[in-house]
Structure formats: structure tokens, C-alpha cells
Tab-separated table of C-alpha atoms and ligand atoms in Angstrom:
chain	number	residue	atom	x	y	z
A	1	MET	CA	42.609	49.866	91.054
A	2	GLN	CA	40.460	47.985	92.803
A	3	PRO	CA	40.247	48.217	96.394
A	4	PHE	CA	41.155	44.965	98.789
A	5	ASN	CA	37.336	44.046	100.092
A	6	SER	CA	35.845	41.114	101.052
A	7	ARG	CA	34.242	40.737	97.744
A	8	LEU	CA	38.204	39.904	96.343
A	9	LEU	CA	38.834	38.134	99.649
A	10	SER	CA	36.220	35.656	99.223
A	11	LEU	CA	37.219	35.214	95.272
A	12	LEU	CA	40.606	33.937	96.525
A	13	PHE	CA	38.891	31.433	98.154
A	14	PHE	CA	36.434	30.489	95.333
A	15	ALA	CA	37.071	26.950	94.219
A	16	LEU	CA	35.525	25.492	90.902
A	17	PRO	CA	34.449	22.032	91.147
A	18	LYS	CA	37.168	19.947	88.334
A	19	VAL	CA	34.101	18.129	86.082
A	20	ALA	CA	31.354	19.157	85.349
A	21	ILE	CA	28.449	16.630	86.696
A	22	GLY	CA	25.679	16.083	83.334
A	23	THR	CA	27.221	17.533	80.660
A	24	ASN	CA	29.166	15.149	78.701
A	25	ASP	CA	32.244	16.580	78.412
A	26	VAL	CA	34.807	15.568	75.406
A	27	ASP	CA	38.267	15.969	74.616
A	28	ALA	CA	39.095	19.556	72.671
A	29	GLY	CA	42.727	19.059	73.992
A	30	PHE	CA	42.923	21.456	76.697
A	31	ASP	CA	41.240	21.952	80.014
A	32	ALA	CA	38.516	24.021	80.525
A	33	TYR	CA	37.977	23.460	83.670
A	34	ALA	CA	41.593	24.885	84.444
A	35	ALA	CA	41.458	27.582	82.112
A	36	ALA	CA	38.476	28.245	84.025
A	37	GLN	CA	39.618	28.595	86.894
A	38	VAL	CA	42.314	30.893	86.390
A	39	MET	CA	39.679	33.036	84.779
A	40	ILE	CA	38.277	33.816	88.219
A	41	ASN	CA	41.194	34.352	90.182
A	42	LYS	CA	42.517	36.789	87.970
A	43	ALA	CA	39.276	38.870	87.361
A	44	SER	CA	38.645	41.571	89.030
A	45	HIS	CA	36.395	44.369	86.432
A	46	SER	CA	33.021	44.599	85.742
A	47	TRP	CA	32.896	43.079	82.736
A	48	GLU	CA	35.477	39.851	83.810
A	49	TRP	CA	33.076	38.828	86.067
A	50	GLY	CA	30.449	39.059	83.772
A	51	THR	CA	32.185	37.360	81.017
A	52	ALA	CA	33.457	34.936	84.136
A	53	ALA	CA	29.875	34.796	84.788
A	54	GLU	CA	28.662	33.643	81.289
A	55	ALA	CA	31.811	30.989	81.232
A	56	LEU	CA	30.623	29.152	84.352
A	57	LEU	CA	27.197	28.787	83.233
A	58	GLU	CA	27.806	27.255	80.157
A	59	LEU	CA	30.256	25.310	81.950
A	60	TYR	CA	28.791	23.981	84.275
A	61	ASN	CA	24.826	24.377	83.729
A	62	PRO	CA	24.385	24.774	79.947
A	63	GLU	CA	20.725	23.756	80.622
A	64	LEU	CA	20.371	27.346	82.330
A	65	SER	CA	22.442	29.404	79.097
A	66	VAL	CA	20.524	30.059	76.131
A	67	PHE	CA	22.469	27.505	74.260
A	68	GLY	CA	20.819	24.733	76.251
A	69	SER	CA	18.122	22.729	74.512
A	70	SER	CA	15.180	24.839	76.153
A	71	PRO	CA	16.356	26.919	77.794
A	72	PHE	CA	12.862	28.864	78.398
A	73	PRO	CA	9.891	26.480	79.210
A	74	ASN	CA	7.082	27.660	78.730
A	75	GLY	CA	8.157	30.992	77.044
A	76	LYS	CA	9.513	31.421	80.679
A	77	VAL	CA	13.237	31.671	82.251
A	78	PRO	CA	13.571	28.930	84.467
A	79	GLN	CA	14.348	28.897	87.842
A	80	PRO	CA	17.728	28.211	89.161
A	81	ASN	CA	19.673	27.306	92.435
A	82	PRO	CA	21.014	30.371	93.295
A	83	ASN	CA	23.883	28.549	94.395
A	84	THR	CA	24.506	27.347	90.801
A	85	THR	CA	28.260	27.649	90.379
A	86	ALA	CA	28.217	30.764	88.122
A	87	LEU	CA	24.948	32.378	90.186
A	88	ALA	CA	27.035	32.015	93.712
A	89	TYR	CA	30.438	33.600	91.713
A	90	ALA	CA	27.930	36.097	90.604
A	91	LYS	CA	25.937	37.191	93.133
A	92	GLN	CA	29.321	38.585	94.871
A	93	PHE	CA	29.759	41.251	92.414
A	94	ILE	CA	25.864	42.632	92.328
A	95	ASN	CA	24.785	45.731	93.308
A	96	ARG	CA	21.800	45.391	95.662
A	97	ASN	CA	20.234	48.843	95.638
A	98	SER	CA	22.062	51.568	92.592
A	99	GLN	CA	21.195	52.669	89.276
A	100	THR	CA	23.357	49.872	87.849
A	101	LEU	CA	25.158	46.622	88.893
A	102	VAL	CA	28.604	47.850	89.215
A	103	ASN	CA	29.653	51.473	90.024
A	104	ASP	CA	31.630	51.795	87.056
A	105	THR	CA	32.812	54.417	83.798
A	106	ALA	CA	30.817	52.221	81.400
A	107	VAL	CA	27.603	51.551	80.624
A	108	GLY	CA	28.196	48.448	79.036
A	109	ASP	CA	30.101	46.652	81.160
A	110	PRO	CA	28.090	45.990	83.960
A	111	ALA	CA	25.280	44.442	82.302
A	112	SER	CA	27.863	41.785	81.541
A	113	LEU	CA	26.198	40.611	85.154
A	114	GLY	CA	22.701	41.069	84.114
A	115	VAL	CA	21.365	37.846	82.675
A	116	SER	CA	22.885	36.825	86.140
A	117	ALA	CA	20.661	39.108	87.977
A	118	ILE	CA	17.730	37.906	86.422
A	119	LEU	CA	18.664	34.375	86.763
A	120	LEU	CA	19.603	35.113	90.644
A	121	GLY	CA	15.806	37.559	90.335
A	122	GLN	CA	14.018	33.828	90.119
A	123	SER	CA	13.955	33.810	94.451
A	124	ASP	CA	14.797	36.607	95.523
A	125	SER	CA	13.217	39.628	93.640
A	126	VAL	CA	15.797	42.256	94.544
A	127	TYR	CA	17.785	41.253	91.694
A	128	ILE	CA	15.018	41.908	89.506
A	129	GLY	CA	15.062	45.226	90.692
A	130	ALA	CA	18.551	45.702	90.101
A	131	ALA	CA	18.444	44.265	86.716
A	132	ASN	CA	15.238	46.924	86.119
A	133	ARG	CA	17.739	49.785	86.209
A	134	GLU	CA	19.956	48.479	84.799
A	135	ALA	CA	18.204	48.072	81.806
A	136	ASP	CA	16.329	51.675	82.594
A	137	PHE	CA	20.134	52.949	82.571
A	138	ILE	CA	21.221	52.020	79.100
A	139	LEU	CA	17.947	52.639	77.426
A	140	ASN	CA	16.983	55.882	78.901
A	141	ILE	CA	20.136	57.183	80.457
A	142	ALA	CA	23.321	56.332	78.533
A	143	PRO	CA	23.681	59.071	75.841
A	144	ARG	CA	23.218	58.323	72.662
A	145	TRP	CA	24.755	58.106	68.882
A	146	SER	CA	23.632	60.635	65.855
A	147	ASN	CA	22.031	57.193	64.665
A	148	GLY	CA	20.212	56.278	67.975
A	149	ALA	CA	22.975	53.817	68.630
A	150	ILE	CA	23.378	53.729	72.136
A	151	SER	CA	26.517	54.527	74.674
A	152	HIS	CA	29.524	51.881	75.795
A	153	ARG	CA	30.743	55.318	77.507
A	154	ALA	CA	28.587	57.746	80.325
A	155	ASP	CA	29.459	61.010	79.562
A	156	VAL	CA	30.044	60.153	76.175
A	157	ALA	CA	28.460	59.717	72.817
A	158	GLU	CA	31.074	56.748	71.807
A	159	LEU	CA	30.269	53.100	70.664
A	160	TRP	CA	32.741	50.338	71.526
A	161	ALA	CA	32.321	47.123	69.739
A	162	ASP	CA	32.609	45.594	73.275
A	163	ASN	CA	29.560	46.404	74.198
A	164	MET	CA	27.533	44.078	71.738
A	165	ALA	CA	28.660	41.306	74.113
A	166	MET	CA	27.673	43.528	77.471
A	167	SER	CA	24.059	45.375	77.186
A	168	PHE	CA	22.772	42.896	74.530
A	169	PRO	CA	22.379	39.495	75.740
A	170	PHE	CA	21.353	40.790	78.461
A	171	LEU	CA	18.685	43.639	76.965
A	172	ALA	CA	17.366	39.935	74.894
A	173	TYR	CA	17.796	37.726	78.270
A	174	LEU	CA	15.560	40.776	79.750
A	175	ALA	CA	12.646	41.218	77.172
A	176	VAL	CA	12.038	37.090	77.675
A	177	GLU	CA	11.566	37.960	81.893
A	178	GLN	CA	9.554	41.007	80.991
A	179	ASP	CA	7.586	39.048	78.191
A	180	ASP	CA	8.266	42.292	76.108
A	181	THR	CA	7.990	41.676	72.543
A	182	SER	CA	8.915	44.716	71.728
A	183	LEU	CA	12.517	44.740	74.255
A	184	MET	CA	13.493	42.186	71.626
A	185	SER	CA	13.452	44.013	68.355
A	186	VAL	CA	14.856	47.078	69.977
A	187	THR	CA	17.758	44.882	70.861
A	188	VAL	CA	18.205	43.299	67.744
A	189	GLN	CA	17.621	46.491	65.533
A	190	GLN	CA	20.302	48.290	67.959
A	191	CYS	CA	22.948	45.622	67.212
A	192	GLY	CA	21.962	46.720	63.470
A	193	LEU	CA	22.220	50.516	64.639
A	194	GLN	CA	25.894	48.813	66.634
A	195	ARG	CA	26.901	47.590	63.167
A	196	ALA	CA	25.837	50.662	60.693
A	197	VAL	CA	28.658	52.731	63.152
A	198	LEU	CA	31.093	50.428	63.393
A	199	LYS	CA	31.433	48.379	60.275
A	200	GLY	CA	33.545	50.962	57.867
A	201	ASN	CA	34.655	49.126	54.714
A	202	ASN	CA	35.633	45.769	55.658
A	203	LEU	CA	33.748	42.578	56.977
A	204	SER	CA	35.500	43.097	60.292
A	205	TRP	CA	34.287	46.007	62.523
A	206	GLN	CA	36.170	48.489	63.995
A	207	HIS	CA	37.246	48.567	67.579
A	208	ILE	CA	35.782	52.165	68.865
A	209	ILE	CA	33.889	55.085	67.431
A	210	GLY	CA	33.842	58.484	68.938
A	211	PRO	CA	35.497	61.190	70.627
A	212	GLN	CA	37.883	59.909	73.669
A	213	SER	CA	39.413	56.868	72.703
A	214	GLN	CA	38.441	56.217	68.826
A	215	ASP	CA	40.128	52.638	67.666
A	216	THR	CA	39.938	51.901	63.842
A	217	GLY	CA	41.647	49.180	63.944
A	218	LEU	CA	39.911	45.937	63.492
A	219	TRP	CA	40.839	44.509	66.815
A	220	SER	CA	40.331	40.638	67.021
A	221	THR	CA	39.160	40.567	70.561
A	222	SER	CA	36.042	43.216	69.845
A	223	ASN	CA	35.490	41.299	66.782
A	224	GLY	CA	34.659	38.512	69.103
A	225	TRP	CA	32.760	40.331	71.731
A	226	ALA	CA	30.422	41.671	68.818
A	227	GLY	CA	30.479	38.248	66.955
A	228	TYR	CA	29.654	36.419	70.276
A	229	GLY	CA	27.224	38.875	71.905
A	230	MET	CA	24.979	38.733	68.752
A	231	VAL	CA	25.427	35.304	68.485
A	232	ARG	CA	24.345	35.041	72.087
A	233	VAL	CA	21.286	37.460	71.377
A	234	LEU	CA	20.264	35.074	68.053
A	235	HIS	CA	19.882	32.189	70.430
A	236	THR	CA	18.071	33.892	73.686
A	237	LEU	CA	15.298	35.457	70.597
A	238	GLN	CA	15.030	32.058	68.285
A	239	LYS	CA	14.696	29.685	71.275
A	240	TRP	CA	11.871	32.176	73.328
A	241	SER	CA	8.312	31.356	71.784
A	242	GLY	CA	7.185	34.897	72.411
A	243	SER	CA	9.723	35.791	69.537
A	244	ALA	CA	9.589	33.110	67.374
A	245	SER	CA	7.719	35.426	64.863
A	246	MET	CA	10.842	37.140	64.228
A	247	ILE	CA	12.104	35.008	61.695
A	248	SER	CA	13.569	38.612	59.706
A	249	GLN	CA	15.254	39.322	62.638
A	250	ALA	CA	17.469	35.966	63.329
A	251	THR	CA	18.271	36.753	59.377
A	252	GLN	CA	19.754	39.460	60.104
A	253	LEU	CA	21.770	38.521	63.145
A	254	LYS	CA	23.078	35.528	60.858
A	255	GLY	CA	23.931	38.077	58.255
A	256	TRP	CA	26.268	39.525	60.627
A	257	ILE	CA	27.647	37.268	62.244
A	258	LYS	CA	28.809	35.564	59.591
A	259	GLU	CA	30.382	39.330	58.394
A	260	ILE	CA	32.537	39.228	61.545
A	261	LEU	CA	33.274	35.386	60.879
A	262	ASP	CA	34.470	35.609	57.436
A	263	GLY	CA	36.641	39.018	57.830
A	264	ALA	CA	38.049	36.881	60.886
A	265	MET	CA	38.531	33.905	58.219
A	266	GLN	CA	40.366	35.810	55.411
A	267	SER	CA	42.635	37.510	57.957
A	268	SER	CA	46.229	35.761	58.447
A	269	LEU	CA	47.812	33.891	61.101
A	270	ASP	CA	50.909	34.086	63.495
A	271	ASP	CA	52.147	30.681	65.050
A	272	GLY	CA	48.636	29.629	64.043
A	273	LEU	CA	46.746	32.382	66.309
A	274	LEU	CA	44.697	35.391	64.881
A	275	ARG	CA	46.921	38.608	64.493
A	276	ASN	CA	45.529	40.989	67.724
A	277	TYR	CA	44.514	43.795	64.579
A	278	LEU	CA	42.855	41.269	62.480
A	279	ASN	CA	45.413	41.252	59.230
A	280	ASP	CA	47.883	43.493	60.791
A	281	SER	CA	51.066	41.862	59.897
A	282	SER	CA	52.957	43.954	62.649
A	283	TRP	CA	50.972	42.185	65.046
A	284	PHE	CA	51.421	39.428	67.222
A	285	GLY	CA	49.145	36.532	67.114
A	286	GLU	CA	47.357	36.059	70.563
A	287	ILE	CA	44.809	33.614	72.053
A	288	SER	CA	41.774	36.040	72.927
A	289	GLY	CA	40.515	36.997	69.532
A	290	THR	CA	41.450	33.246	68.628
A	291	SER	CA	39.185	31.319	71.262
A	292	VAL	CA	36.310	33.728	71.056
A	293	LEU	CA	35.797	33.879	67.274
A	294	SER	CA	36.951	30.180	67.074
A	295	ALA	CA	33.940	30.087	69.895
A	296	VAL	CA	31.465	32.077	67.017
A	297	ALA	CA	32.014	29.529	64.275
A	298	TYR	CA	31.387	26.367	66.191
A	299	ARG	CA	28.334	27.844	67.572
A	300	MET	CA	27.041	28.486	64.339
A	301	ALA	CA	27.872	25.367	62.658
A	302	VAL	CA	25.427	23.673	65.126
A	303	ASN	CA	22.422	27.204	64.276
A	304	ASP	CA	22.506	26.967	60.535
A	305	PRO	CA	24.632	24.332	59.121
A	306	ASP	CA	23.822	25.242	55.562
A	307	MET	CA	24.501	28.913	56.283
A	308	PHE	CA	28.042	27.435	58.039
A	309	PRO	CA	29.446	24.969	56.526
A	310	GLN	CA	32.044	22.617	56.891
A	311	SER	CA	34.347	25.274	55.791
A	312	TYR	CA	33.476	26.969	59.003
A	313	ILE	CA	34.042	23.723	61.006
A	314	THR	CA	37.407	23.358	59.940
A	315	TRP	CA	38.806	26.385	60.699
A	316	ALA	CA	37.760	26.095	64.113
A	317	ASP	CA	39.325	23.293	64.465
A	318	THR	CA	42.926	23.746	63.314
A	319	ASN	CA	42.570	27.603	65.757
A	320	ARG	CA	41.257	25.001	68.144
A	321	LYS	CA	44.579	22.887	67.866
A	322	SER	CA	46.269	25.557	67.800
A	323	LEU	CA	45.660	27.155	71.215
A	324	ALA	CA	45.593	23.526	72.828
A	325	LYS	CA	49.496	24.189	72.112
A	326	LYS	CA	49.367	27.513	74.436
A	327	GLN	CA	47.860	26.540	77.148
A	328	ASN	CA	50.678	25.680	80.807
A	329	SER	CA	50.616	23.810	83.127
A	330	GLU	CA	48.539	26.275	85.559
A	331	GLY	CA	45.873	26.159	82.880
A	332	ILE	CA	46.945	30.124	81.396
A	333	PHE	CA	47.097	30.590	78.087
A	334	SER	CA	49.261	32.927	76.496
A	335	PRO	CA	50.311	34.610	74.327
A	336	ALA	CA	46.810	36.862	74.970
A	337	ILE	CA	46.682	40.647	73.868
A	338	ASN	CA	47.051	42.832	77.169
A	339	PRO	CA	43.450	42.923	78.661
A	340	TYR	CA	43.624	46.816	79.843
A	341	ASP	CA	45.747	47.959	76.589
A	342	TRP	CA	45.167	46.833	73.636
A	343	HIS	CA	47.869	48.853	72.236
A	344	ASP	CA	50.761	46.841	74.322
A	345	ARG	CA	53.254	44.777	72.034
A	346	THR	CA	54.219	43.071	75.292
A	347	GLN	CA	52.569	39.723	74.974
A	348	PHE	CA	50.339	39.569	77.683
A	349	THR	CA	51.707	36.051	79.467
A	350	THR	CA	49.864	35.841	82.907
A	351	GLY	CA	46.177	34.891	82.072
A	352	SER	CA	43.931	37.495	80.696
A	353	PRO	CA	40.631	37.142	82.372
A	354	GLU	CA	38.440	37.271	79.384
A	355	GLY	CA	41.235	35.108	77.030
A	356	GLN	CA	40.830	32.860	79.829
A	357	ALA	CA	37.478	32.698	79.460
A	358	PHE	CA	36.798	33.066	75.342
A	359	THR	CA	38.335	29.639	75.794
A	360	VAL	CA	35.562	28.339	78.396
A	361	TYR	CA	33.437	30.058	75.274
A	362	LEU	CA	35.826	27.846	72.878
A	363	TYR	CA	35.410	24.642	74.804
A	364	THR	CA	31.227	24.940	75.544
A	365	ALA	CA	30.882	25.719	71.654
A	366	TYR	CA	33.209	22.801	70.790
A	367	ARG	CA	31.729	20.622	73.275
A	368	ASP	CA	28.029	21.525	72.505
A	369	CYS	CA	28.817	21.100	68.036
A	370	VAL	CA	30.248	17.624	68.809
A	371	ASN	CA	27.459	16.478	70.613
A	372	ALA	CA	25.583	17.862	68.658
A	373	LYS	CA	27.032	15.191	66.118
A	374	ILE	CA	27.952	18.086	63.695
A	375	CYS	CA	31.702	18.842	64.609
A	376	GLN	CA	33.248	15.758	65.019
A	377	THR	CA	35.630	14.372	67.692
A	378	PRO	CA	39.417	13.942	66.809
A	379	THR	CA	39.026	10.401	66.277
A	380	GLY	CA	37.100	11.643	63.338
A	381	SER	CA	33.706	9.925	64.844
A	382	ALA	CA	30.642	11.631	66.442
A	383	ALA	CA	30.565	11.475	69.861
A	384	SER	CA	28.542	8.524	71.179
B	1	LIG	C1	22.002	27.770	99.438
B	1	LIG	O1	23.846	27.180	100.214
B	1	LIG	C2	23.188	28.119	101.563
B	1	LIG	C3	24.442	27.714	101.937
B	1	LIG	O2	24.874	26.648	102.292
B	1	LIG	C4	22.098	26.902	101.911
B	1	LIG	O3	22.045	27.629	103.752
B	1	LIG	C5	20.397	27.193	101.348
B	1	LIG	O4	19.678	26.568	101.951
B	1	LIG	C6	21.063	27.136	99.126
B	1	LIG	N1	20.070	26.884	99.115
B	1	LIG	C7	18.438	26.150	97.918
B	1	LIG	C8	17.725	26.301	97.274
B	1	LIG	O5	19.972	25.555	97.839
B	2	LIG	C1	27.770	52.582	93.947
B	2	LIG	O1	27.088	53.786	93.769
B	2	LIG	C2	26.222	54.117	94.616
B	2	LIG	C3	25.436	55.536	94.074
B	2	LIG	O2	26.173	56.430	93.846
B	2	LIG	C4	26.087	53.916	96.148
B	2	LIG	O3	24.617	54.306	97.033
B	2	LIG	C5	26.528	52.671	96.432
B	2	LIG	O4	27.025	52.833	97.556
B	2	LIG	C6	27.950	51.859	95.475
B	2	LIG	N1	28.188	51.069	95.573
B	2	LIG	C7	29.804	50.434	95.771
B	2	LIG	C8	29.435	49.173	95.755
B	2	LIG	O5	30.437	51.440	95.927
B	3	LIG	C1	44.768	40.388	54.362
B	3	LIG	O1	45.455	40.330	53.481
B	3	LIG	C2	45.848	39.517	52.787
B	3	LIG	C3	47.259	39.797	51.964
B	3	LIG	O2	47.691	41.699	52.439
B	3	LIG	C4	44.740	40.707	51.356
B	3	LIG	O3	45.061	39.484	50.712
B	3	LIG	C5	43.807	39.895	52.143
B	3	LIG	O4	42.359	40.121	51.357
B	3	LIG	C6	43.656	40.384	53.150
B	3	LIG	N1	41.984	40.516	54.049
B	3	LIG	C7	41.025	41.254	54.555
B	3	LIG	C8	39.607	40.543	55.602
B	3	LIG	O5	41.060	41.774	54.549
B	4	LIG	C1	41.743	48.414	59.073
B	4	LIG	C2	42.047	48.545	58.139
B	4	LIG	O1	42.069	47.316	58.005
B	4	LIG	N1	40.772	49.001	57.307
B	4	LIG	C3	41.021	47.905	55.739
B	4	LIG	C4	39.586	48.602	54.999
B	4	LIG	O2	39.491	48.015	53.696
B	4	LIG	C5	40.030	48.909	53.107
B	4	LIG	C6	39.563	48.367	51.619
B	4	LIG	O3	38.680	48.315	51.361
B	4	LIG	C7	41.625	49.230	53.557
B	4	LIG	O4	41.742	50.144	52.873
B	4	LIG	C8	41.934	49.081	54.467
B	4	LIG	O5	43.300	49.112	55.294
């Protein structure tokens, strides 16, 4: 339970702009801005704040995100206005004087705010200090698995696929900020170490391996965390001049992302949606994993059209059209899996903060694919 404090109070009155200027909006069949408003109204945990901040950055200021055409001018992190929607949102949650960006029992979850901290740090160095302490915690204090993979839990060594979207996009971004190619290498190496434990005999990853909360099921959402997290690491690496020569690491990441997408694409649907545990017919289809994995497909179709050809776009388009039917007039997508209990068989219909964020990722990934003239608009023509 979260304390009712002034940070939450300010959050309640945080109204988002209904359109983003200069982003070449497209018709994806649903309202991403309404989805984003629900997302920030409902977000109340560290990983939700960080996931939402990334969604707001991609939605309102795509040029600042790693999916922009030049996110690192002259090989450096950009110098954004701290009043930018995503940064003003993130700022209210970030600890300025603690070891971690949010006080939390997870290692990875506070790090989801790390990219925001680094961007805020370009105009207020207090946030660079906060980001550096967060990285110190992840790299030097958090427990490790026997192969060296960084734990998602602070008290025991336990690996969660979820952490792929928390710690590693942040560490890759910090590598750029610090001009540290070895940190970029370590980040890619960590992705491989996490995969070595979490990917069993299937293409899809298991959710959690460890002594506290082990879940060997192929959780749809956690495959999305892993896929989208690696997509962000990949784009950070490729768009930074300092790691331009790290071709083999980029190739590794693409292969790991492709496994996850192929596993999802071979999994059965229920009412047009991926099941909560992939291909497990006892589970209902739900919006969270479907949205984020479809976003991964669009991002990779733009990133490497030879490796991720039309079949990936067709799969994502089909899912997107199914998802468009699942948004109500308040902007809520359902059914989602309960974001606080992945084993809950009751459909979650009141707005999952992470699920809503994933629909924003789906929108931005589709928008950018259309504007890159790789995806087609509903009328069959590329965007003008
Ligand atoms: C950010 O907003 C505050 C409050 O409206 C204002 O005082 C400040 O000048 C703005 N900063 C920039 C860099 O625009
Ligand atoms: C977080 O924990 C640190 C150290 O225990 C403490 O000093 C700080 O006040 C806490 N911050 C919040 C926002 O609870
Ligand atoms: C999903 O289940 C079907 C039918 O049981 C099977 O043919 C297919 O290989 C499974 N897909 C994966 C990725 O395991
Ligand atoms: C959780 C899950 O679906 N695991 C499957 C992984 O693949 C093996 C076959 O290689 C299946 O037997 C498992 O059920």
C-alpha cells in the first residue's frame, strides 16, 4: 500500500496534452493519448512510473527517445528542457539523495526511472548523482546469480525477465552519458547472462528463476519486458557513435529479440490476444503482453527489415486491430492480467498501468513504422 502523500496528490492533477506537436500522428485504430492518461492516473509503483515515463517520452518527444533519428548528437545525451512532459512526470518520483532512485525491495524496478534521471541530470547535476548511485547499486551491491547475472531482488539472487526492461536500458543509456564503452559491453553481456538462465528449452523466456517467487511459466508480459528492454538496449548501442563498432553485440541482441518474437508468434490466441501464459489454453487472452510484444515486432521491422520481414508486421497489425476493439470510451484496455498477481484468473478490467503503457509503446512503434514507410496505413498506402 502506498502512503497518500503530496507526490500522489500532484499526480492526480497531472493532465496530459491531448496531442503531441510535430510527431506525425497516425491512425492506429485506438486512442493512445487517452490510454496514456489512464496510465498515469493509475500508476503507483516504481516500475510503473518508469515504464510510464518512457511511454510519455516516446509519445510526446520521440526525438529524445532512443528511437529518434539522432538521439545522441555528437555522441552525447541530449539537453532537454526539464519541463518536457515525460521528465516533469518522472521528476516527482525520483529520490535525490538515496542509494536508489526509489526506495524499493526490487533491484531493477527503481532503475526504470534511470533514463529520466539522466535526462533531468543534463540541467541539474543532482540527478546525475542519483543515477550514478542507482548504477552503483545494480552493478556493485545487488546479489548475482552463479553465472554473474544481476539479481532482480535485493535480498536473494533471483532473476526476473521483467528486469530486462528496468536495469539494462538504463545502464546502456548511462554508458552513453559517461562515454563508457565497457559499460555498454557489460550491459549486453548481462542480457546474455539473464537469457542463459531464463530461456529454458523454448524460444520464449521463463518468468522468474530463483528461491523466492520462481515461475517457470512463459509469462506473456515478461517476454514483452525482455523483448522491449533489449530493443531499447539495441537502439541505444546502435545510435551511439561510441559503440558503432559493436556489431557483434548488436547481432547477438537481435537474435535474442527474434527468439522471443518467434516464440510469441507461434503461440495461440484467445479472442485475438496472446494468452497470459503463452500457448497455455487454460489462460485467457489479455492486452498487456499482446501490446508490448507487437510493439517489439514493429520496432524490429524498422530496425532490420531483412531479419524481421513482412510476416512480423502482419502479425503485429492483426494484434493491433484486435487490441483496438478492447479499448473503452474511458481509454482503458481490457482484459488485462492483474499486474500485481500474474496467477490471478480474474480478468483485470479497471486499467493496468503497465498494460496501458504497453499500448502507448504499441502506438509509438506503429507510428514510427508508418512514418518510416515500412508499415502501411489502414488504407494501404504509406504515410504521406
Ligand atoms: C520550467 O517551468 C517552470 C515553472 O513553470 C519555469 O519557471 C521554468 O523557467 C521552466 N524551465 C524551462 C527551462 O523552460
Ligand atoms: C529512502 O531511504 C533512504 C535511506 O534509508 C532515506 O534516507 C530516505 O528518506 C528514503 N526516501 C523516501 C522517499 O522514503
Ligand atoms: C503451441 O501449441 C501448439 C498446439 O499444441 C503447438 O503446435 C505449438 O508448437 C505450440 N507453440 C509453442 C511456441 O510451443
Ligand atoms: C512452459 C512451457 O510451455 N514449457 C515447454 C517448453 O518446451 C518443452 C518441449 O521442449 C515443453 O515440454 C514445455 O511444456
